[in-house]
Short mmCIF file of C-alpha atoms in Angstrom, two decimals:
data_model
loop_
_atom_site.label_atom_id
_atom_site.label_comp_id
_atom_site.label_asym_id
_atom_site.label_seq_id
_atom_site.Cartn_x
_atom_site.Cartn_y
_atom_site.Cartn_z
CA MET A 1 0.09 0.00 -0.06
CA VAL A 2 1.35 3.43 -0.91
CA THR A 3 1.94 5.65 2.05
CA PRO A 4 0.03 8.90 1.65
CA ALA A 5 2.20 12.00 1.25
CA ILE A 6 -0.47 14.08 3.14
CA PHE A 7 -2.47 12.37 5.82
CA LEU A 8 -5.09 13.95 8.07
CA SER A 9 -6.92 12.24 10.55
CA ASP A 10 -9.72 13.79 12.81
CA VAL A 11 -8.19 17.22 12.71
CA CYS A 12 -9.62 19.93 14.52
CA LYS A 13 -8.57 23.65 14.98
CA ASN A 14 -9.78 25.96 17.67
CA TYR A 15 -9.30 29.68 17.93
CA GLY A 16 -10.08 30.33 21.56
CA PRO A 17 -13.42 28.72 22.27
CA LYS A 18 -14.46 28.66 18.71
CA GLN A 19 -13.88 25.46 16.72
CA ILE A 20 -12.96 26.40 13.15
CA ILE A 21 -12.06 22.98 11.70
CA HIS A 22 -14.32 19.96 12.73
CA LYS A 23 -12.54 16.50 12.55
CA ILE A 24 -11.20 16.65 9.00
CA SER A 25 -9.85 13.32 7.60
CA PHE A 26 -8.44 12.80 4.05
CA ASP A 27 -5.09 11.91 2.36
CA VAL A 28 -3.25 12.71 -0.68
CA LYS A 29 -1.12 10.03 -2.37
CA PRO A 30 2.02 10.60 -4.32
CA GLY A 31 1.41 11.35 -7.97
CA GLU A 32 -2.06 12.73 -7.18
CA ILE A 33 -3.70 16.16 -7.41
CA VAL A 34 -6.49 16.92 -4.97
CA GLY A 35 -8.67 19.83 -5.40
CA PHE A 36 -9.61 21.60 -2.29
CA LEU A 37 -12.97 23.22 -2.89
CA GLY A 38 -15.19 25.38 -0.58
CA PRO A 39 -16.65 28.84 -0.34
CA ASN A 40 -14.87 31.80 1.35
CA GLY A 41 -14.30 31.18 5.12
CA ALA A 42 -14.84 27.38 4.67
CA GLY A 43 -11.55 26.56 6.33
CA LYS A 44 -9.42 25.85 3.24
CA THR A 45 -6.53 28.18 4.27
CA THR A 46 -6.55 27.15 7.82
CA THR A 47 -6.25 23.45 6.81
CA MET A 48 -3.50 24.30 4.22
CA LYS A 49 -1.73 26.13 7.05
CA MET A 50 -1.85 23.21 9.37
CA ILE A 51 -0.49 20.84 6.65
CA ALA A 52 2.20 23.43 5.73
CA GLY A 53 3.32 23.80 9.41
CA ALA A 54 2.35 27.42 9.51
CA SER A 55 -0.24 26.65 12.25
CA THR A 56 -0.72 23.48 14.61
CA ALA A 57 -3.83 21.40 14.80
CA THR A 58 -5.64 21.64 18.15
CA SER A 59 -6.20 17.73 18.01
CA GLY A 60 -5.86 15.05 15.39
CA ILE A 61 -2.93 13.87 13.29
CA VAL A 62 -1.46 15.71 10.40
CA GLU A 63 1.36 13.87 8.60
CA VAL A 64 3.50 14.93 5.64
CA SER A 65 5.65 12.30 3.90
CA GLY A 66 5.20 10.13 7.03
CA PHE A 67 6.37 12.91 9.49
CA ASP A 68 4.10 14.00 12.22
CA MET A 69 3.68 17.78 11.90
CA SER A 70 3.39 18.22 15.70
CA THR A 71 6.63 16.58 16.51
CA GLU A 72 8.65 16.21 13.35
CA HIS A 73 7.81 19.61 11.81
CA HIS A 74 11.40 20.40 10.85
CA GLU A 75 11.87 17.08 8.93
CA ALA A 76 8.39 17.46 7.31
CA SER A 77 8.96 21.03 6.16
CA LYS A 78 11.91 19.81 3.93
CA GLN A 79 9.27 17.86 1.87
CA ILE A 80 6.81 20.84 1.48
CA GLY A 81 6.50 23.55 -1.11
CA TYR A 82 3.87 26.03 -0.06
CA LEU A 83 2.22 28.78 -1.85
CA PRO A 84 0.00 30.73 0.47
CA GLU A 85 -3.13 32.67 -0.63
CA HIS A 86 -0.92 35.87 -0.77
CA PRO A 87 2.35 35.19 -2.36
CA PRO A 88 4.88 35.70 0.41
CA LEU A 89 7.40 38.04 -1.30
CA TYR A 90 10.00 40.54 -0.19
CA ASP A 91 9.38 43.71 -2.23
CA VAL A 92 12.88 45.20 -1.94
CA LEU A 93 14.65 42.08 -3.16
CA GLU A 94 15.19 41.14 -6.83
CA VAL A 95 13.43 38.05 -8.28
CA SER A 96 16.74 36.09 -8.53
CA GLY A 97 17.81 37.25 -5.04
CA TYR A 98 14.65 36.15 -3.46
CA LEU A 99 14.77 32.83 -5.07
CA LYS A 100 18.39 32.48 -3.95
CA PHE A 101 17.29 33.20 -0.34
CA ILE A 102 14.52 30.50 -0.53
CA ALA A 103 17.09 28.04 -2.00
CA ASN A 104 19.49 28.73 0.73
CA ALA A 105 16.88 28.45 3.42
CA LYS A 106 15.74 25.25 1.90
CA LYS A 107 19.39 24.01 2.20
CA ILE A 108 19.67 23.15 -1.64
CA PRO A 109 23.29 22.20 -2.11
CA ARG A 110 25.45 25.19 -3.32
CA GLN A 111 26.56 23.38 -6.44
CA THR A 112 22.96 22.74 -7.75
CA ILE A 113 21.45 26.18 -6.70
CA LYS A 114 22.07 27.74 -10.14
CA LYS A 115 20.50 24.70 -11.96
CA GLU A 116 17.48 24.55 -9.63
CA LEU A 117 16.98 28.50 -9.98
CA ASP A 118 17.06 28.17 -13.81
CA ARG A 119 14.63 25.29 -13.66
CA VAL A 120 12.02 27.12 -11.61
CA ILE A 121 12.55 30.43 -13.50
CA ASN A 122 12.01 28.56 -16.67
CA ALA A 123 8.93 26.64 -15.34
CA CYS A 124 7.36 29.78 -14.19
CA GLN A 125 8.35 31.78 -17.11
CA LEU A 126 10.18 34.44 -15.12
CA GLU A 127 13.29 34.89 -17.25
CA GLN A 128 12.27 38.39 -18.42
CA VAL A 129 12.01 39.68 -14.76
CA SER A 130 14.81 37.74 -12.97
CA LYS A 131 16.80 40.98 -12.38
CA THR A 132 13.74 43.10 -11.45
CA GLU A 133 12.80 44.15 -7.90
CA ILE A 134 9.75 42.45 -6.69
CA TYR A 135 7.75 45.56 -6.06
CA LYS A 136 7.89 46.35 -9.68
CA LEU A 137 6.16 43.15 -10.67
CA SER A 138 2.63 42.73 -11.94
CA LYS A 139 0.01 40.67 -9.91
CA GLY A 140 0.62 37.73 -12.50
CA TYR A 141 4.37 37.80 -12.12
CA ARG A 142 4.06 37.92 -8.30
CA GLN A 143 1.83 34.85 -8.31
CA ARG A 144 4.15 33.03 -10.66
CA LEU A 145 7.10 33.99 -8.35
CA GLY A 146 5.23 32.59 -5.40
CA LEU A 147 4.74 29.39 -7.38
CA ALA A 148 8.44 29.24 -8.29
CA GLN A 149 9.50 29.53 -4.50
CA ALA A 150 7.24 26.58 -3.66
CA LEU A 151 8.83 24.49 -6.57
CA LEU A 152 12.27 25.12 -5.43
CA GLY A 153 14.07 22.03 -4.09
CA ASP A 154 11.58 19.73 -5.91
CA PRO A 155 9.54 19.01 -2.79
CA GLU A 156 7.44 15.84 -2.57
CA VAL A 157 4.30 17.78 -1.48
CA LEU A 158 3.05 21.02 -2.97
CA LEU A 159 0.45 22.97 -1.21
CA LEU A 160 -1.02 25.62 -3.56
CA ASP A 161 -3.54 28.05 -2.25
CA GLU A 162 -5.32 29.54 -5.42
CA PRO A 163 -2.23 29.32 -7.67
CA THR A 164 -3.89 30.80 -10.74
CA ALA A 165 -5.40 33.89 -8.94
CA GLY A 166 -4.59 36.98 -10.91
CA LEU A 167 -3.24 35.35 -13.99
CA ASP A 168 -4.34 36.06 -17.48
CA PRO A 169 -5.78 33.14 -19.57
CA GLY A 170 -2.60 32.35 -21.21
CA GLN A 171 -0.64 32.24 -17.88
CA ILE A 172 -3.56 30.21 -16.34
CA HIS A 173 -3.15 27.63 -19.01
CA GLU A 174 0.67 27.56 -18.64
CA THR A 175 0.34 27.22 -14.77
CA ARG A 176 -2.13 24.51 -14.96
CA GLU A 177 0.21 22.66 -17.34
CA VAL A 178 3.12 23.13 -14.89
CA ILE A 179 0.81 21.77 -11.98
CA LYS A 180 -0.22 18.85 -14.14
CA GLN A 181 3.30 18.04 -15.04
CA ILE A 182 4.30 18.18 -11.27
CA GLY A 183 1.33 16.13 -10.24
CA THR A 184 2.46 13.12 -12.09
CA ASN A 185 5.18 12.36 -9.51
CA HIS A 186 4.32 14.68 -6.65
CA ALA A 187 1.41 15.01 -4.33
CA VAL A 188 -0.43 18.33 -4.92
CA LEU A 189 -3.22 19.80 -2.78
CA LEU A 190 -4.73 22.64 -4.63
CA SER A 191 -7.20 25.10 -3.18
CA THR A 192 -9.25 26.93 -5.72
CA HIS A 193 -12.66 28.57 -6.48
CA ILE A 194 -12.50 27.80 -10.19
CA LEU A 195 -14.42 24.60 -10.83
CA THR A 196 -13.18 24.01 -14.18
CA GLU A 197 -9.75 23.96 -12.93
CA VAL A 198 -10.66 21.18 -10.66
CA THR A 199 -12.33 19.18 -13.48
CA LEU A 200 -9.24 19.78 -15.66
CA ILE A 201 -6.42 18.89 -13.54
CA CYS A 202 -7.57 17.27 -10.34
CA ASP A 203 -7.61 13.48 -9.72
CA ARG A 204 -9.90 13.94 -6.71
CA VAL A 205 -11.86 16.65 -4.96
CA ALA A 206 -12.32 17.48 -1.35
CA ILE A 207 -15.32 19.62 -0.56
CA ILE A 208 -15.24 21.77 2.50
CA ASN A 209 -17.77 24.03 4.21
CA GLN A 210 -17.78 25.70 7.61
CA GLY A 211 -14.85 23.69 8.72
CA CYS A 212 -16.42 20.32 7.92
CA LEU A 213 -15.27 17.95 5.21
CA LEU A 214 -18.45 17.14 3.15
CA ALA A 215 -17.00 14.83 0.43
CA VAL A 216 -13.75 13.51 -1.09
CA ASP A 217 -13.88 11.56 -4.37
CA THR A 218 -13.06 11.80 -8.01
CA PRO A 219 -14.87 14.47 -10.01
CA SER A 220 -16.73 12.02 -12.08
CA SER A 221 -17.94 9.95 -9.01
CA LEU A 222 -19.24 13.07 -7.34
CA GLN A 223 -21.15 14.00 -10.50
CA LYS A 224 -22.51 10.49 -10.63
CA ALA A 225 -23.48 10.42 -6.92
CA SER A 226 -25.57 13.46 -7.44
CA ARG A 227 -27.85 12.21 -10.22
CA GLU A 228 -30.93 13.87 -8.55
CA THR A 229 -29.65 16.98 -10.28
CA ASN A 230 -29.75 15.38 -13.70
CA ARG A 231 -31.73 17.21 -16.30
CA VAL A 232 -33.28 16.34 -19.53
CA ASN A 233 -33.64 19.43 -21.84
CA LEU A 234 -35.96 19.47 -24.94
CA LEU A 235 -37.00 21.95 -27.34
CA ALA A 236 -40.61 21.64 -28.52
CA SER A 237 -43.62 23.44 -30.00
CA GLY A 238 -47.23 22.97 -29.78
CA ASN A 239 -49.46 22.38 -26.72
CA ILE A 240 -46.87 23.07 -24.10
CA ASN A 241 -49.23 23.12 -21.11
CA GLN A 242 -50.63 19.68 -21.84
CA LEU A 243 -47.10 18.41 -22.52
CA LYS A 244 -45.92 19.87 -19.07
CA ALA A 245 -48.82 18.13 -17.32
CA GLU A 246 -48.05 14.82 -18.91
CA LEU A 247 -44.33 15.01 -18.21
CA GLU A 248 -44.99 15.79 -14.56
CA ASN A 249 -47.02 12.79 -14.29
CA LEU A 250 -43.99 10.57 -15.25
CA GLU A 251 -42.33 8.59 -12.66
CA ASN A 252 -38.87 9.85 -11.65
CA VAL A 253 -39.55 13.30 -13.02
CA HIS A 254 -39.30 15.79 -10.15
CA SER A 255 -40.31 18.95 -11.89
CA VAL A 256 -40.78 20.42 -15.26
CA MET A 257 -39.84 24.09 -16.08
CA SER A 258 -40.43 25.88 -19.39
CA HIS A 259 -39.56 29.15 -21.08
CA LYS A 260 -40.42 30.33 -24.54
CA THR A 261 -37.69 31.05 -27.07
CA GLN A 262 -38.03 32.66 -30.50
CA HIS A 263 -40.43 31.21 -33.33
CA ASP A 264 -42.92 29.86 -30.93
CA LEU A 265 -40.46 27.17 -29.65
CA THR A 266 -40.26 26.36 -25.98
CA ASN A 267 -37.28 25.13 -23.90
CA ILE A 268 -38.54 22.53 -21.39
CA THR A 269 -36.29 21.20 -18.55
CA CYS A 270 -37.12 18.11 -16.72
CA ASN A 271 -35.37 17.45 -13.35
CA VAL A 272 -35.07 13.53 -13.15
CA SER A 273 -33.90 11.20 -10.64
CA THR A 274 -32.81 8.24 -12.63
CA GLU A 275 -29.95 7.25 -14.85
CA ASP A 276 -32.08 4.91 -16.94
CA ALA A 277 -32.96 6.03 -20.45
CA ILE A 278 -35.97 8.20 -19.34
CA GLU A 279 -35.29 10.40 -22.44
CA THR A 280 -37.03 7.78 -24.57
CA GLN A 281 -40.19 7.94 -22.49
CA ILE A 282 -40.07 11.72 -22.57
CA ALA A 283 -39.52 11.82 -26.23
CA LYS A 284 -42.39 9.40 -26.91
CA ILE A 285 -44.85 11.53 -24.81
CA THR A 286 -43.56 14.80 -26.41
CA THR A 287 -44.04 13.51 -30.00
CA GLY A 288 -47.53 12.39 -29.23
CA ILE A 289 -48.67 15.88 -28.04
CA SER A 290 -46.26 18.34 -29.78
CA LYS A 291 -43.49 18.67 -32.20
CA LEU A 292 -39.96 17.73 -30.78
CA TYR A 293 -36.96 19.49 -32.28
CA ARG A 294 -34.20 18.41 -29.78
CA ILE A 295 -33.76 16.31 -26.75
CA GLU A 296 -30.58 15.91 -24.66
CA ARG A 297 -29.67 14.72 -21.31
CA GLN A 298 -27.64 17.25 -19.19
CA GLN A 299 -25.24 15.63 -16.70
CA PRO A 300 -24.72 17.53 -13.40
CA THR A 301 -21.68 19.86 -13.72
CA LEU A 302 -19.26 19.90 -10.69
CA GLU A 303 -20.73 23.39 -10.03
CA ASN A 304 -24.04 21.76 -9.30
CA VAL A 305 -22.44 19.05 -7.22
CA PHE A 306 -20.46 21.88 -5.24
CA LEU A 307 -23.58 23.72 -4.56
CA LYS A 308 -25.34 20.72 -3.59
CA TYR A 309 -22.88 19.90 -1.01
CA ILE A 310 -22.54 23.47 0.30
CA LYS A 311 -26.34 23.70 0.74
CA LYS A 312 -26.49 20.42 2.62
CA GLY A 313 -23.48 21.64 4.64
CA ASP A 314 -25.32 24.77 5.59
CA SER A 315 -27.97 22.65 7.22
CA LEU A 316 -25.51 20.64 9.22
CA MET B 1 23.58 27.03 10.42
CA SER B 2 22.82 27.64 6.75
CA GLY B 3 19.31 28.61 7.65
CA LEU B 4 20.51 31.21 10.15
CA PHE B 5 23.05 32.61 7.60
CA ALA B 6 20.16 32.74 4.87
CA ILE B 7 18.01 34.76 7.19
CA TYR B 8 20.96 37.01 8.20
CA LYS B 9 21.89 37.80 4.61
CA LYS B 10 18.28 38.43 3.59
CA GLU B 11 17.88 40.85 6.44
CA ILE B 12 21.13 42.69 5.76
CA VAL B 13 20.09 43.05 2.14
CA THR B 14 16.66 44.25 3.15
CA TYR B 15 18.21 46.95 5.42
CA PHE B 16 20.47 48.27 2.70
CA ARG B 17 17.79 48.15 -0.05
CA SER B 18 15.43 50.25 1.93
CA PRO B 19 16.24 53.74 3.47
CA ILE B 20 16.26 52.36 7.11
CA ALA B 21 20.00 51.61 7.24
CA TYR B 22 21.00 54.84 5.68
CA PHE B 23 18.62 56.91 7.76
CA LEU B 24 19.81 55.31 11.01
CA ILE B 25 23.55 55.46 10.35
CA SER B 26 23.42 59.08 8.99
CA SER B 27 21.31 60.31 11.88
CA PHE B 28 23.44 58.59 14.43
CA LEU B 29 26.72 59.97 13.02
CA LEU B 30 25.17 63.52 12.70
CA GLY B 31 23.88 63.46 16.27
CA THR B 32 27.09 61.79 17.71
CA GLY B 33 29.30 64.32 15.88
CA TYR B 34 27.36 67.32 17.22
CA PHE B 35 27.49 65.96 20.83
CA PHE B 36 31.22 65.16 20.42
CA ILE B 37 32.09 68.64 19.18
CA TYR B 38 29.91 70.26 21.79
CA ASN B 39 31.32 68.21 24.74
CA VAL B 40 34.99 68.60 23.75
CA PHE B 41 34.68 72.28 23.17
CA SER B 42 32.62 73.04 26.26
CA THR B 43 34.88 71.04 28.64
CA GLY B 44 38.13 71.24 26.80
CA ALA B 45 38.70 67.67 28.03
CA ALA B 46 39.89 64.81 25.63
CA THR B 47 37.32 62.46 26.94
CA MET B 48 34.32 60.50 25.52
CA ASP B 49 32.48 60.17 28.94
CA LEU B 50 29.89 62.82 28.10
CA THR B 51 29.62 61.90 24.44
CA PHE B 52 29.06 58.20 25.47
CA ARG B 53 26.11 59.25 27.55
CA ASP B 54 24.58 61.33 24.84
CA MET B 55 25.22 58.50 22.37
CA ALA B 56 23.32 55.99 24.61
CA PHE B 57 20.36 58.32 24.74
CA LEU B 58 20.45 58.98 20.94
CA LEU B 59 20.74 55.11 20.39
CA MET B 60 17.53 54.45 22.51
CA ILE B 61 15.57 56.86 20.34
CA LEU B 62 16.87 55.21 17.09
CA ILE B 63 16.62 51.66 18.23
CA PRO B 64 12.76 51.41 17.88
CA VAL B 65 13.22 52.48 14.22
CA LEU B 66 15.72 49.80 13.60
CA THR B 67 13.67 47.06 15.26
CA MET B 68 10.14 47.94 14.62
CA ARG B 69 10.03 46.14 11.19
CA ILE B 70 11.99 42.84 12.36
CA PHE B 71 8.78 40.80 12.82
CA ALA B 72 5.97 43.21 12.38
CA GLY B 73 7.07 43.74 8.82
CA GLU B 74 6.97 40.04 8.22
CA TYR B 75 3.39 39.84 9.57
CA ALA B 76 2.29 42.79 7.43
CA GLY B 77 3.98 41.54 4.21
CA ARG B 78 2.32 38.05 5.06
CA THR B 79 5.85 36.45 4.71
CA MET B 80 5.85 35.11 8.15
CA ASP B 81 3.90 32.03 6.98
CA LEU B 82 6.75 31.29 4.54
CA LEU B 83 9.48 31.67 7.07
CA VAL B 84 7.98 29.24 9.63
CA THR B 85 7.27 26.65 6.88
CA LEU B 86 10.73 26.75 5.54
CA PRO B 87 13.21 24.05 7.08
CA ILE B 88 14.68 26.51 9.51
CA PHE B 89 14.51 26.34 13.21
CA THR B 90 12.66 29.17 14.97
CA TRP B 91 15.86 30.03 16.91
CA GLN B 92 17.72 30.41 13.66
CA ILE B 93 15.03 32.89 12.45
CA VAL B 94 15.15 34.93 15.49
CA LEU B 95 18.88 34.87 15.89
CA GLY B 96 19.62 35.56 12.14
CA LYS B 97 17.32 38.70 12.36
CA TYR B 98 18.81 39.72 15.65
CA LEU B 99 22.41 39.38 14.41
CA ALA B 100 21.51 41.45 11.30
CA ALA B 101 20.11 44.15 13.46
CA VAL B 102 23.37 44.02 15.69
CA THR B 103 25.40 44.35 12.52
CA ILE B 104 23.76 47.67 11.76
CA LEU B 105 24.50 48.74 15.41
CA LEU B 106 28.14 47.74 14.87
CA ILE B 107 28.27 49.77 11.65
CA MET B 108 26.92 52.77 13.58
CA THR B 109 29.48 52.27 16.35
CA LEU B 110 32.27 51.84 13.94
CA ALA B 111 31.30 55.07 12.26
CA THR B 112 31.80 57.08 15.33
CA PHE B 113 35.41 55.94 15.54
CA ILE B 114 36.10 58.99 13.34
CA ASN B 115 35.51 61.13 16.37
CA LEU B 116 38.61 59.51 18.08
CA ILE B 117 41.06 60.71 15.47
CA PRO B 118 41.21 64.39 16.47
CA MET B 119 41.10 63.17 20.06
CA PHE B 120 44.18 61.09 19.86
CA LEU B 121 45.91 63.71 17.54
CA TYR B 122 45.27 66.66 19.98
CA GLY B 123 44.75 65.13 23.31
CA ASN B 124 45.78 62.31 25.65
CA PRO B 125 42.58 60.16 26.20
CA HIS B 126 42.42 57.25 28.37
CA ILE B 127 42.29 54.18 26.05
CA ILE B 128 40.82 51.84 28.76
CA ASN B 129 37.91 54.20 29.28
CA ILE B 130 37.32 54.46 25.52
CA VAL B 131 37.36 50.59 25.10
CA SER B 132 35.23 49.98 28.09
CA GLY B 133 32.87 52.66 27.04
CA TYR B 134 32.46 51.17 23.49
CA ILE B 135 31.90 47.75 25.00
CA GLY B 136 29.22 49.26 27.28
CA PHE B 137 27.63 51.10 24.19
CA VAL B 138 27.52 47.90 22.16
CA LEU B 139 26.10 45.87 24.96
CA LEU B 140 23.49 48.46 25.65
CA GLY B 141 22.59 48.55 21.97
CA MET B 142 22.39 44.80 21.82
CA ALA B 143 20.09 44.61 24.87
CA SER B 144 17.94 47.47 23.51
CA ILE B 145 17.63 45.58 20.08
CA SER B 146 16.64 42.33 21.75
CA ILE B 147 13.69 44.26 23.55
CA GLY B 148 12.81 45.94 20.39
CA GLN B 149 12.80 42.71 18.53
CA LEU B 150 10.48 41.16 21.21
CA TYR B 151 7.95 43.96 20.77
CA SER B 152 8.13 43.55 17.05
CA ALA B 153 7.21 39.89 17.46
CA LEU B 154 4.33 40.80 19.71
CA THR B 155 2.42 43.09 17.21
CA LYS B 156 1.59 43.35 13.59
CA ASN B 157 1.88 47.06 13.64
CA GLN B 158 5.33 48.43 13.11
CA ILE B 159 4.32 51.86 14.76
CA ILE B 160 2.85 50.10 17.80
CA ALA B 161 6.10 48.08 18.09
CA ALA B 162 8.13 51.32 18.02
CA LEU B 163 5.90 53.17 20.40
CA LEU B 164 6.17 50.29 22.90
CA THR B 165 9.88 49.90 22.47
CA LEU B 166 10.69 53.54 23.14
CA PRO B 167 9.18 53.96 26.62
CA THR B 168 10.36 50.56 27.73
CA LEU B 169 14.03 51.47 26.87
CA LEU B 170 13.67 54.88 28.37
CA GLY B 171 12.09 53.34 31.50
CA PHE B 172 14.97 50.87 31.82
CA TRP B 173 17.36 53.87 31.56
CA TRP B 174 15.52 56.12 34.06
CA LEU B 175 14.94 53.32 36.48
CA GLY B 176 18.26 54.39 38.22
CA GLN B 177 16.44 57.68 39.25
CA LEU B 178 14.10 55.58 41.55
CA GLN B 179 17.16 54.11 43.36
CA ASN B 180 17.26 56.99 45.84
CA MET B 181 13.48 56.73 46.57
CA GLN B 182 13.80 53.18 48.00
CA SER B 183 13.85 52.93 51.73
CA SER B 184 15.33 49.42 52.03
CA ALA B 185 19.09 48.60 50.98
CA PHE B 186 17.86 45.59 49.09
CA MET B 187 15.49 47.51 46.98
CA GLN B 188 18.10 50.15 46.31
CA ASN B 189 20.42 47.44 44.99
CA PHE B 190 17.78 45.74 43.11
CA VAL B 191 16.44 48.80 41.23
CA GLY B 192 19.99 49.75 40.67
CA TYR B 193 20.67 46.41 39.13
CA LEU B 194 17.87 46.67 36.71
CA ALA B 195 18.75 50.13 35.47
CA PHE B 196 20.52 50.39 32.10
CA SER B 197 22.03 53.77 33.19
CA ILE B 198 23.77 52.48 36.36
CA HIS B 199 25.68 49.74 34.53
CA TYR B 200 26.40 51.97 31.56
CA SER B 201 27.87 54.63 33.84
CA GLU B 202 30.40 52.21 35.36
CA LEU B 203 31.44 50.85 31.92
CA ILE B 204 31.96 54.53 30.42
CA ARG B 205 34.18 55.42 33.47
CA GLY B 206 36.36 52.47 32.65
CA LEU B 207 35.01 50.02 35.18
CA LEU B 208 34.70 46.97 32.95
CA ARG B 209 32.91 44.83 35.63
CA SER B 210 31.49 41.33 35.05
CA GLU B 211 28.34 42.34 36.80
CA ALA B 212 27.49 44.94 34.16
CA VAL B 213 28.31 42.53 31.24
CA VAL B 214 26.32 39.70 32.81
CA TYR B 215 23.46 41.99 33.25
CA TYR B 216 23.26 43.10 29.69
CA LEU B 217 23.80 39.44 28.55
CA LEU B 218 20.87 38.43 30.74
CA VAL B 219 18.56 40.95 29.20
CA ILE B 220 19.52 39.82 25.75
CA LEU B 221 19.16 36.14 26.70
CA THR B 222 15.75 36.65 28.29
CA SER B 223 14.37 38.81 25.44
CA VAL B 224 15.67 36.58 22.65
CA THR B 225 14.44 33.48 24.47
CA LEU B 226 10.93 35.13 24.98
CA THR B 227 10.77 36.07 21.25
CA ILE B 228 11.66 32.47 20.15
CA ASN B 229 8.91 30.94 22.32
CA TYR B 230 6.37 33.60 21.45
CA ILE B 231 7.01 32.68 17.63
CA LYS B 232 6.56 29.01 18.44
CA TRP B 233 3.60 29.54 20.51
CA ARG B 234 2.00 31.73 17.68
CA ARG B 235 1.91 28.58 15.35
#
């Protein structure tokens, strides 16, 4: 069995009498990218900080590469590359000077420092600004420099708190490619608000809200598990009211919504709770009453899944 | 030790890439030069005693400017999370930063050696007094930096750190004034032992006593230890 690179078991965090994180348990294996999803204030950054060692858990176990963060923090920190929510930069330093400081602090051997700096500068496309003072950098460059310092030393575990925030679409694409590449042989925990990012690069998703972990699974399993949000969309014309009434009577159809489009056509959305081919039944009824132009089954997006879990979490 | 050296180097570069180091060194040199000329011409004596006293007072006003950013700047710049997650021990972070601030103090001290040239050219000063005075000045500066660094670790606001450091240093200095108000001999000795000024006065008079040196080293050790533990506890 593969030892998880990140392992959390019943982790709680209190600030004074207030409990912020409630018994969170999950793991990230080497070569896996896990997306950490949750609304603002859900506890993503607090959890990331506990894994990175910037904060300690009130109770529970946090392990990184097999090292317990409460007792072997120093050993564990050698395996971690951490990009906090706000890139931790020293404005008065030059880009190369800053990276050299991080390389020295990470105890990268002197003879390999130059090679390592070139590698991260190249990966994060910082060649043009390597001699520029950090305070002169744009938001995108600052974010990429933050990522570069996390990549220095090729750590086993990467903790990235919103790594693509502030980047332009081209840079976002490049950064995702870099993360994907790293994720093939490193453990990556990636906090983000961008759901497409999770779908595109993450192997698994952890959804958190109000300090509680609501679900951990692959994006496709989560989508499958929330089939009650499945929808069948159809475009029809004719006696819509009768059609709606007939469709509502169908078993496994929760509700039917409609709105008129141009040329007397109507978009009808049926919320269904079955994976069976209910489209055939819907199509049969529709063609009997009106004219059917199009029918398609709409799978739940990750956004639907996320919203569903967040709503559920609110009522916890 | 490479972690400590990395922090030290980063701090020194930061001091000299911002106006702080230049402001501190130039203000201190100007102030010290003025006091030196005033004291030598008004007394006509080739001695540094009075100048050392004025230098100490000037130093205590400037130390908060030097120390206020040490940790408060890291909190404000959100770089503290990076430092504590790097494979560096907390004591290396605190000591690296402390030694960098002490380096600025030593540069300020070395710069005042220029005053000694005319003194040795035209007078006959006591070398022992000058050496002892400079040791006292550096020890006083190191103790003051350690207190300033502690306050900087306690608050996210640099101005508050400076505003807390200044009265604390002046309080330690003027504590000697309370000595005569104590009725018991024990309290007189105790208050006297805690005062910066009493130990400093002995050192600038050429009395290089171990009691004074140990006192300043104790202040440094206590403040640095408290800073290390506070940073650890903060996690």
